[in-house]
C-alpha positions as a Python dict, from the first residue, in 0.01 Angstrom:
ca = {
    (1, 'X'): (0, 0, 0),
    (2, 'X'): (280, 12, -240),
    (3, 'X'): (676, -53, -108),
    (4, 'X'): (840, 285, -199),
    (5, 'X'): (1188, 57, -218),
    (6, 'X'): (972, -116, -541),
    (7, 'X'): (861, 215, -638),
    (8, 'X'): (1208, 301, -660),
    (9, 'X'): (1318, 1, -810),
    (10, 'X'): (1037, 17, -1081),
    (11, 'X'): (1155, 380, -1188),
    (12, 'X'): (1486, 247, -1239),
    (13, 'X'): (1353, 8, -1434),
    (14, 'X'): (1180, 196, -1681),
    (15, 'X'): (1464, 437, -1699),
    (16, 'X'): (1722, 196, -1807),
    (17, 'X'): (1469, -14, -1990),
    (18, 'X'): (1555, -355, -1831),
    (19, 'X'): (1606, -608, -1527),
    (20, 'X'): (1980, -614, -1570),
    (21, 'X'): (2030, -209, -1615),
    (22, 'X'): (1849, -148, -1315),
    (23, 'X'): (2036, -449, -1139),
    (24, 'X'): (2365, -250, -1204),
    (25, 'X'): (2274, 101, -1134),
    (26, 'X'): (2156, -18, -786),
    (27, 'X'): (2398, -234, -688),
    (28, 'X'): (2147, -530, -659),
    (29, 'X'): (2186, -853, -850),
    (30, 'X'): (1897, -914, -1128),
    (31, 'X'): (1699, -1202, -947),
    (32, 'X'): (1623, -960, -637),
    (33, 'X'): (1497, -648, -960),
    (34, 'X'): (1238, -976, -1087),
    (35, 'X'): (1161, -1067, -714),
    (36, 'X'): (1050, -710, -602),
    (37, 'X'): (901, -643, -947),
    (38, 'X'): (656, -940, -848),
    (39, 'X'): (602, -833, -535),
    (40, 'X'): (532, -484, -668),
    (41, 'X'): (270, -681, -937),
    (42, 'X'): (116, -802, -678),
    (43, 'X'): (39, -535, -484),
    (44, 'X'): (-100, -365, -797),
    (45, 'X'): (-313, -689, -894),
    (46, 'X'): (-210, -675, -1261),
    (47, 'X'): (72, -701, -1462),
    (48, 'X'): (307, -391, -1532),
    (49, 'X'): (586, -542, -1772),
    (50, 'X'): (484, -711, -2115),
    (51, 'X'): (840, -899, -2284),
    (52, 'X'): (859, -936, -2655),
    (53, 'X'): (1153, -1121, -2714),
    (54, 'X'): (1447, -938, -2554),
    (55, 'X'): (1288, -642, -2514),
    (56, 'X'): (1039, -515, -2252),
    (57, 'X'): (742, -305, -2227),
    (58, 'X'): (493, -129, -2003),
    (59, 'X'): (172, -223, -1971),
    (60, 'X'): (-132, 34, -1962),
    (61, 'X'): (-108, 5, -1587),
    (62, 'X'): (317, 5, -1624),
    (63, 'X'): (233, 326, -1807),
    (64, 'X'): (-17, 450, -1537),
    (65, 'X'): (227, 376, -1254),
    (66, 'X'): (524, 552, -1444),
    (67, 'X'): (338, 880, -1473),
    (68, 'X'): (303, 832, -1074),
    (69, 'X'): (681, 707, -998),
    (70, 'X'): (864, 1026, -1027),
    (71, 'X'): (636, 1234, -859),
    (72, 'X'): (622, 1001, -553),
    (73, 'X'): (931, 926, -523),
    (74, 'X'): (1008, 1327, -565),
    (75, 'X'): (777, 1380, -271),
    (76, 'X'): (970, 1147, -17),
    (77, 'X'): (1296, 1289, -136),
    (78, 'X'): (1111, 1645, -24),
    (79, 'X'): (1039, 1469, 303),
    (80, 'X'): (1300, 1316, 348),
    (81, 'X'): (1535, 1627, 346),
    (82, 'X'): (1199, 1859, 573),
    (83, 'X'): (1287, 1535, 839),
    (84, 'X'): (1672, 1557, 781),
    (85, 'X'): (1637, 1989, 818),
    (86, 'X'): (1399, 1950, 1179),
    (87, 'X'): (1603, 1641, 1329),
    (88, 'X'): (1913, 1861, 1241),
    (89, 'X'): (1791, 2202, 1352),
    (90, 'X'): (1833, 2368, 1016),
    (91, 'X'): (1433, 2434, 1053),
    (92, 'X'): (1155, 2399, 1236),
    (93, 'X'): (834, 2567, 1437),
    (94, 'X'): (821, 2631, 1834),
    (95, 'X'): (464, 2802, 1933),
    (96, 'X'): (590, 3005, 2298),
    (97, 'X'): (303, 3109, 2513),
    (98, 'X'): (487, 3360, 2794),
    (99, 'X'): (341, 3593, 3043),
    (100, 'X'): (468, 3967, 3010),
    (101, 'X'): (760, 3995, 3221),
    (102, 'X'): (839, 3654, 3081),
    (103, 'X'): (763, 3786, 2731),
    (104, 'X'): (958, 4096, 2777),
    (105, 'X'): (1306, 3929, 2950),
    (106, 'X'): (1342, 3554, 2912),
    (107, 'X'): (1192, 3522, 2546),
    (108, 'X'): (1361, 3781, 2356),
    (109, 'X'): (1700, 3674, 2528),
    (110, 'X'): (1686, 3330, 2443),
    (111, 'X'): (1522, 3373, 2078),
    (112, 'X'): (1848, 3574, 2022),
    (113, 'X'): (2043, 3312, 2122),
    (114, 'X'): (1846, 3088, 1936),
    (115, 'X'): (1869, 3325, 1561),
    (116, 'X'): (2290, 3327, 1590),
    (117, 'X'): (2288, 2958, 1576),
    (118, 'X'): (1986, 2845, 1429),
    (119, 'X'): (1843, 3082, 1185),
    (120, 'X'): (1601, 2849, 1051),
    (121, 'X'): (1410, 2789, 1356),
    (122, 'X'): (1115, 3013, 1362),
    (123, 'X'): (929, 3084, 1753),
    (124, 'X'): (606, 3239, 1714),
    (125, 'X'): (526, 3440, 2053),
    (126, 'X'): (174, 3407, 2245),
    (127, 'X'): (74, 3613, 2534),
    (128, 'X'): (-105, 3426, 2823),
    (129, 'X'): (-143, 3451, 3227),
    (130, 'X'): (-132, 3144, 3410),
    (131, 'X'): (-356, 2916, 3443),
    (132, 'X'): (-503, 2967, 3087),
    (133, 'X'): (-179, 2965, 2952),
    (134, 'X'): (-120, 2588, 3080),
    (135, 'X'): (-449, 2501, 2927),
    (136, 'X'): (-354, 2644, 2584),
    (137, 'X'): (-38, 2383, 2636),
    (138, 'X'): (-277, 2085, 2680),
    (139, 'X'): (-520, 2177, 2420),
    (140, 'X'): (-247, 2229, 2144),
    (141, 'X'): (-225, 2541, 2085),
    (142, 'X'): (122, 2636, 2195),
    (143, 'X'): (401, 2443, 2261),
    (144, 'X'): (566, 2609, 2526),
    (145, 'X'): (434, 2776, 2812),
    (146, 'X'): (598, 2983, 3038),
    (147, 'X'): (451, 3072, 3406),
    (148, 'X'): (449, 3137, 3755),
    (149, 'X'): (343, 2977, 4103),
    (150, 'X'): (356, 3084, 4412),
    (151, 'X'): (479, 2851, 4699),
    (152, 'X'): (185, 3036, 4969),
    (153, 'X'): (-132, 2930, 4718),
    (154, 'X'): (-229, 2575, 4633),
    (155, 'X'): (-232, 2545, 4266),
    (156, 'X'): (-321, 2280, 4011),
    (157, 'X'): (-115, 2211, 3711),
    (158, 'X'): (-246, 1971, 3425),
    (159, 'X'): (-105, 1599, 3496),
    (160, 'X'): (-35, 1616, 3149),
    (161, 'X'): (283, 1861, 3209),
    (162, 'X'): (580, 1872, 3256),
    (163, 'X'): (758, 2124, 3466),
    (164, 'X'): (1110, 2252, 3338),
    (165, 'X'): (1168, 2534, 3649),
    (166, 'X'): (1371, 2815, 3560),
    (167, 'X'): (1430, 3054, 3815),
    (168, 'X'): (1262, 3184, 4119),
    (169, 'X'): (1213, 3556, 4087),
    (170, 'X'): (1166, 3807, 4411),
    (171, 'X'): (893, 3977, 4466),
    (172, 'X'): (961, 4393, 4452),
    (173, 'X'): (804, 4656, 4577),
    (174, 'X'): (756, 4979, 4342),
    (175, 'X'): (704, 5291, 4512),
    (176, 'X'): (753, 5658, 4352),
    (177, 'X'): (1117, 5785, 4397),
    (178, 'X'): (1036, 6050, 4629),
    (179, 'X'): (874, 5809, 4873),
    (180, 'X'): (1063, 5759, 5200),
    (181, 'X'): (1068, 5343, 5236),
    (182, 'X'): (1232, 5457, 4875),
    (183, 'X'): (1554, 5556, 5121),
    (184, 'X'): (1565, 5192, 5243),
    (185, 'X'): (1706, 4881, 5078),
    (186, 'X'): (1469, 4620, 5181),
    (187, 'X'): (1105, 4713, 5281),
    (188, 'X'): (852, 4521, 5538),
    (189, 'X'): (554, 4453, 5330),
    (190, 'X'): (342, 4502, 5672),
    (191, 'X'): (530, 4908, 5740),
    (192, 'X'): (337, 4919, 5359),
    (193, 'X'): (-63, 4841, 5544),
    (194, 'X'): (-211, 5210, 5498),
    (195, 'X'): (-56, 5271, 5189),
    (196, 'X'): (-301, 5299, 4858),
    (197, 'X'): (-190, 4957, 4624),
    (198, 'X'): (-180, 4926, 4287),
    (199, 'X'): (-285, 4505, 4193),
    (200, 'X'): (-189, 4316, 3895),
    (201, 'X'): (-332, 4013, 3756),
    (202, 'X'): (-548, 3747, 3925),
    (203, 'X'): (-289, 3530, 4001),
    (204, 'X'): (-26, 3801, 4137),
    (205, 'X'): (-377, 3942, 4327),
    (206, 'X'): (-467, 3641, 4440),
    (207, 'X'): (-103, 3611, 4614),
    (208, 'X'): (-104, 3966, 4728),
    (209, 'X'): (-366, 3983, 4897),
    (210, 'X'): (-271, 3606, 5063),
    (211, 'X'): (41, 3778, 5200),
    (212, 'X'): (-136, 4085, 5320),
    (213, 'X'): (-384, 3859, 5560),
    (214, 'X'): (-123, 3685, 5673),
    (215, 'X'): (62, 4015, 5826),
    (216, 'X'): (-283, 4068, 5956),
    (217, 'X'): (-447, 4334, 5715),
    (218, 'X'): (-677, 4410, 5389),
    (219, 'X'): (-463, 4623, 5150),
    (220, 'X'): (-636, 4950, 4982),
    (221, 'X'): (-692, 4856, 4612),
    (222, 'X'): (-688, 5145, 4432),
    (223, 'X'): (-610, 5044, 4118),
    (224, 'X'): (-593, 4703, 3919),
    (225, 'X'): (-421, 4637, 3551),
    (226, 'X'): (-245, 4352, 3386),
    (227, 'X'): (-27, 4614, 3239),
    (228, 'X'): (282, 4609, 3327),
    (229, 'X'): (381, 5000, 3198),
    (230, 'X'): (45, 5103, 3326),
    (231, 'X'): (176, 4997, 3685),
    (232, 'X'): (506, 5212, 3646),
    (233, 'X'): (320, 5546, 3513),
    (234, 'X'): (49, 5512, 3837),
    (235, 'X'): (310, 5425, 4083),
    (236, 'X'): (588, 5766, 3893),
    (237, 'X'): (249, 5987, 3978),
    (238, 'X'): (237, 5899, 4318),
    (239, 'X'): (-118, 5752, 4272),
    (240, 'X'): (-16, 5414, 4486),
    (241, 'X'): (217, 5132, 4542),
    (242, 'X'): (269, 4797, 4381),
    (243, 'X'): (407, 4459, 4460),
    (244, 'X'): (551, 4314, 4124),
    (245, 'X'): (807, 4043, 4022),
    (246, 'X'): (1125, 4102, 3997),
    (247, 'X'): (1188, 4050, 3651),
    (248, 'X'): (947, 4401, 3601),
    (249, 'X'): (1309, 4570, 3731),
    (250, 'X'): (1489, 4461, 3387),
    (251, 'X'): (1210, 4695, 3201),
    (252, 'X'): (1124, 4942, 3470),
    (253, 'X'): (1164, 5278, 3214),
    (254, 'X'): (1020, 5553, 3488),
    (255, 'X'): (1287, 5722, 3669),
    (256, 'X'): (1045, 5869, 3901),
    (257, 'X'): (1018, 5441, 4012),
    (258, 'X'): (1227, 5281, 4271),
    (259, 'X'): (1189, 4906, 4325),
    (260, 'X'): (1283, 4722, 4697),
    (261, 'X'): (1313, 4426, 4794),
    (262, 'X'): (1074, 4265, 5059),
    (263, 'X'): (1226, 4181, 5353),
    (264, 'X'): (1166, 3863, 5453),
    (265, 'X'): (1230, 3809, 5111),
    (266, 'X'): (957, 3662, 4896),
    (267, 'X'): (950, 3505, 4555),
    (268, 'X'): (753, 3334, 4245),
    (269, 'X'): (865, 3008, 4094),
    (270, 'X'): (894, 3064, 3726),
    (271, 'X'): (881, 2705, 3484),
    (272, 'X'): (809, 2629, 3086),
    (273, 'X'): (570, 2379, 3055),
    (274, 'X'): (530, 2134, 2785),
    (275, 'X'): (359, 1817, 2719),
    (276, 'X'): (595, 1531, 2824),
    (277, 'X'): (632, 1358, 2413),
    (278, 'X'): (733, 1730, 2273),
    (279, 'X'): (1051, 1676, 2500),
    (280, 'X'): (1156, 1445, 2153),
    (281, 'X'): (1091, 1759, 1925),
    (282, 'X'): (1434, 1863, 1823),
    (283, 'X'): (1296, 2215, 1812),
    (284, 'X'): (1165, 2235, 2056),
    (285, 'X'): (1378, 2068, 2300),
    (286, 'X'): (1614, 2339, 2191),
    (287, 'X'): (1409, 2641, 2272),
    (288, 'X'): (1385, 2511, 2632),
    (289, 'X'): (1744, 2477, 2677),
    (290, 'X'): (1781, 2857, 2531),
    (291, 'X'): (1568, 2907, 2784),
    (292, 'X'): (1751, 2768, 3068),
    (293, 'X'): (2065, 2920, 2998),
    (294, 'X'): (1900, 3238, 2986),
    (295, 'X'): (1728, 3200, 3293),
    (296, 'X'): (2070, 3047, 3463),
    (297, 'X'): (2247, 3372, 3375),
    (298, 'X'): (2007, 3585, 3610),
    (299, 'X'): (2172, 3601, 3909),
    (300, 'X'): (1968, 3782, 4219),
    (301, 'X'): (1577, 3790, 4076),
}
């Protein structure tokens, strides 16, 4: 393994064409230009500088190693200044993984936030429901992950996480405008038990139908889609009910839809989750904290 401080050292060299020139272009005195120049020798096994009387030449492998000099020490100049542009936020990559409430509110908030300032940043969006979502985080191949618990189920998260919790977001109830719990302000999830239901993903399933038992009854599942907009257009043709998050409110584009609140109130705890050494990624560690204000700034879900 070559020094790149002799690397650098020996270009100078070369380019001045002697011990001294080099010695006063780098500010070093000439005894430490013949010490590393034997140290570099050394490393290569052979002689690189010939002398005939005053003057100095390269050897075959001088002349081998000079070809290389330039480019190498071109190529950590061209890292150096990739490391000085991610330490200093003028680039970098973040890989987000986001559910789709997540994906549709939180992300594109705080990636705007993130362009203004930091143009050179570049997020690449993944879509992914809890738990397979945390898994993608563990295997690699996001960095980022942003999902949802619910305090009622027991669930496992990787020890390899962290959790970075962001807001805890109340549980709604979409019925069809014309519908007369539509009237109230707050609805009783149990007032809801012969109603026909609309389910979401496993997760938000899984939870629903947890809440259900514990008022004491087996909802009427009429219907089941991860899509969000799918929901809305069953629910505005009076086809059934849904219970949804509350961040589903900031997109909710039917105006035949009116979302409630449950009374007692219930909620989901929404986190980003990261593996605990990317918290040193520059990049990364700013994407969460674009993410935090965002999150900070919604009052009431």
């Amino acid at each position: 393994m070559f020094d790149s401080r002799h690397i650098r050292t020996f270009h100078e060299v070369v380019r001045t064409g002697s011990y001294s020139a080099a010695a006063r272009s780098l500010g070093y005195t000439q005894p430490a230009i013949t010490q590393q120049m034997k140290a570099l020798e050394r490393a290569v096994g052979t002689p690189l500088f010939l002398r005939a009387g005053r003057r100095m030449r390269l050897t075959e492998a001088g002349e081998a190693l000079s070809r290389h000099a330039g480019a190498i020490l071109g190529s950590m100049e061209a890292a150096r200044q990739q490391m000085a542009a991610l330490t200093r936020l003028r680039a970098g990559r973040v890989r987000v993984c986001a559910f789709p409430s997540a994906g549709a509110t939180l992300v594109p908030e705080a990636l705007a936030r993130l362009a203004a300032d930091h143009p050179g940043v570049r997020v690449e969006l993944q879509e992914s429901e809890p738990p397979e979502s945390l898994d993608r985080v563990v295997r690699g191949e996001c960095d980022i992950t942003l999902a949802f618990t619910y305090p009622g189920l027991r669930e496992q998260v990787p020890d390899e996480l962290v959790e970075i919790p962001l807001l805890e977001d109340q549980l709604t109830v979409l019925l069809p405008t014309g519908h007369p719990m539509a009237r109230r302000r707050a609805v009783r999830l149990a007032e809801l038990a012969d109603e026909r239901w609309i389910a979401g993903c496993l997760r938000c399933r899984t939870n629903f139908l947890h809440e259900c038992a514990e008022l004491g009854f087996a909802p009427d599942i009429v219907f089941t889609t991860d899509d969000n907009l799918v929901v809305q257009s069953l629910v505005a043709e009076g086809l059934g009910i849904a219970m949804m998050p509350g961040l589903v409110l900031s997109f909710l584009v039917h105006r035949k839809v009116t979302g409630r609140a449950l009374d007692p109130a219930a909620r989901r705890q929404v986190s980003a989750y990261v593996l605990r050494e990317h918290l040193r990624i520059p990049a990364t560690a700013l994407v969460l904290r674009e993410l935090e204000a965002v999150a900070a700034n919604r009052t009431g879900c």
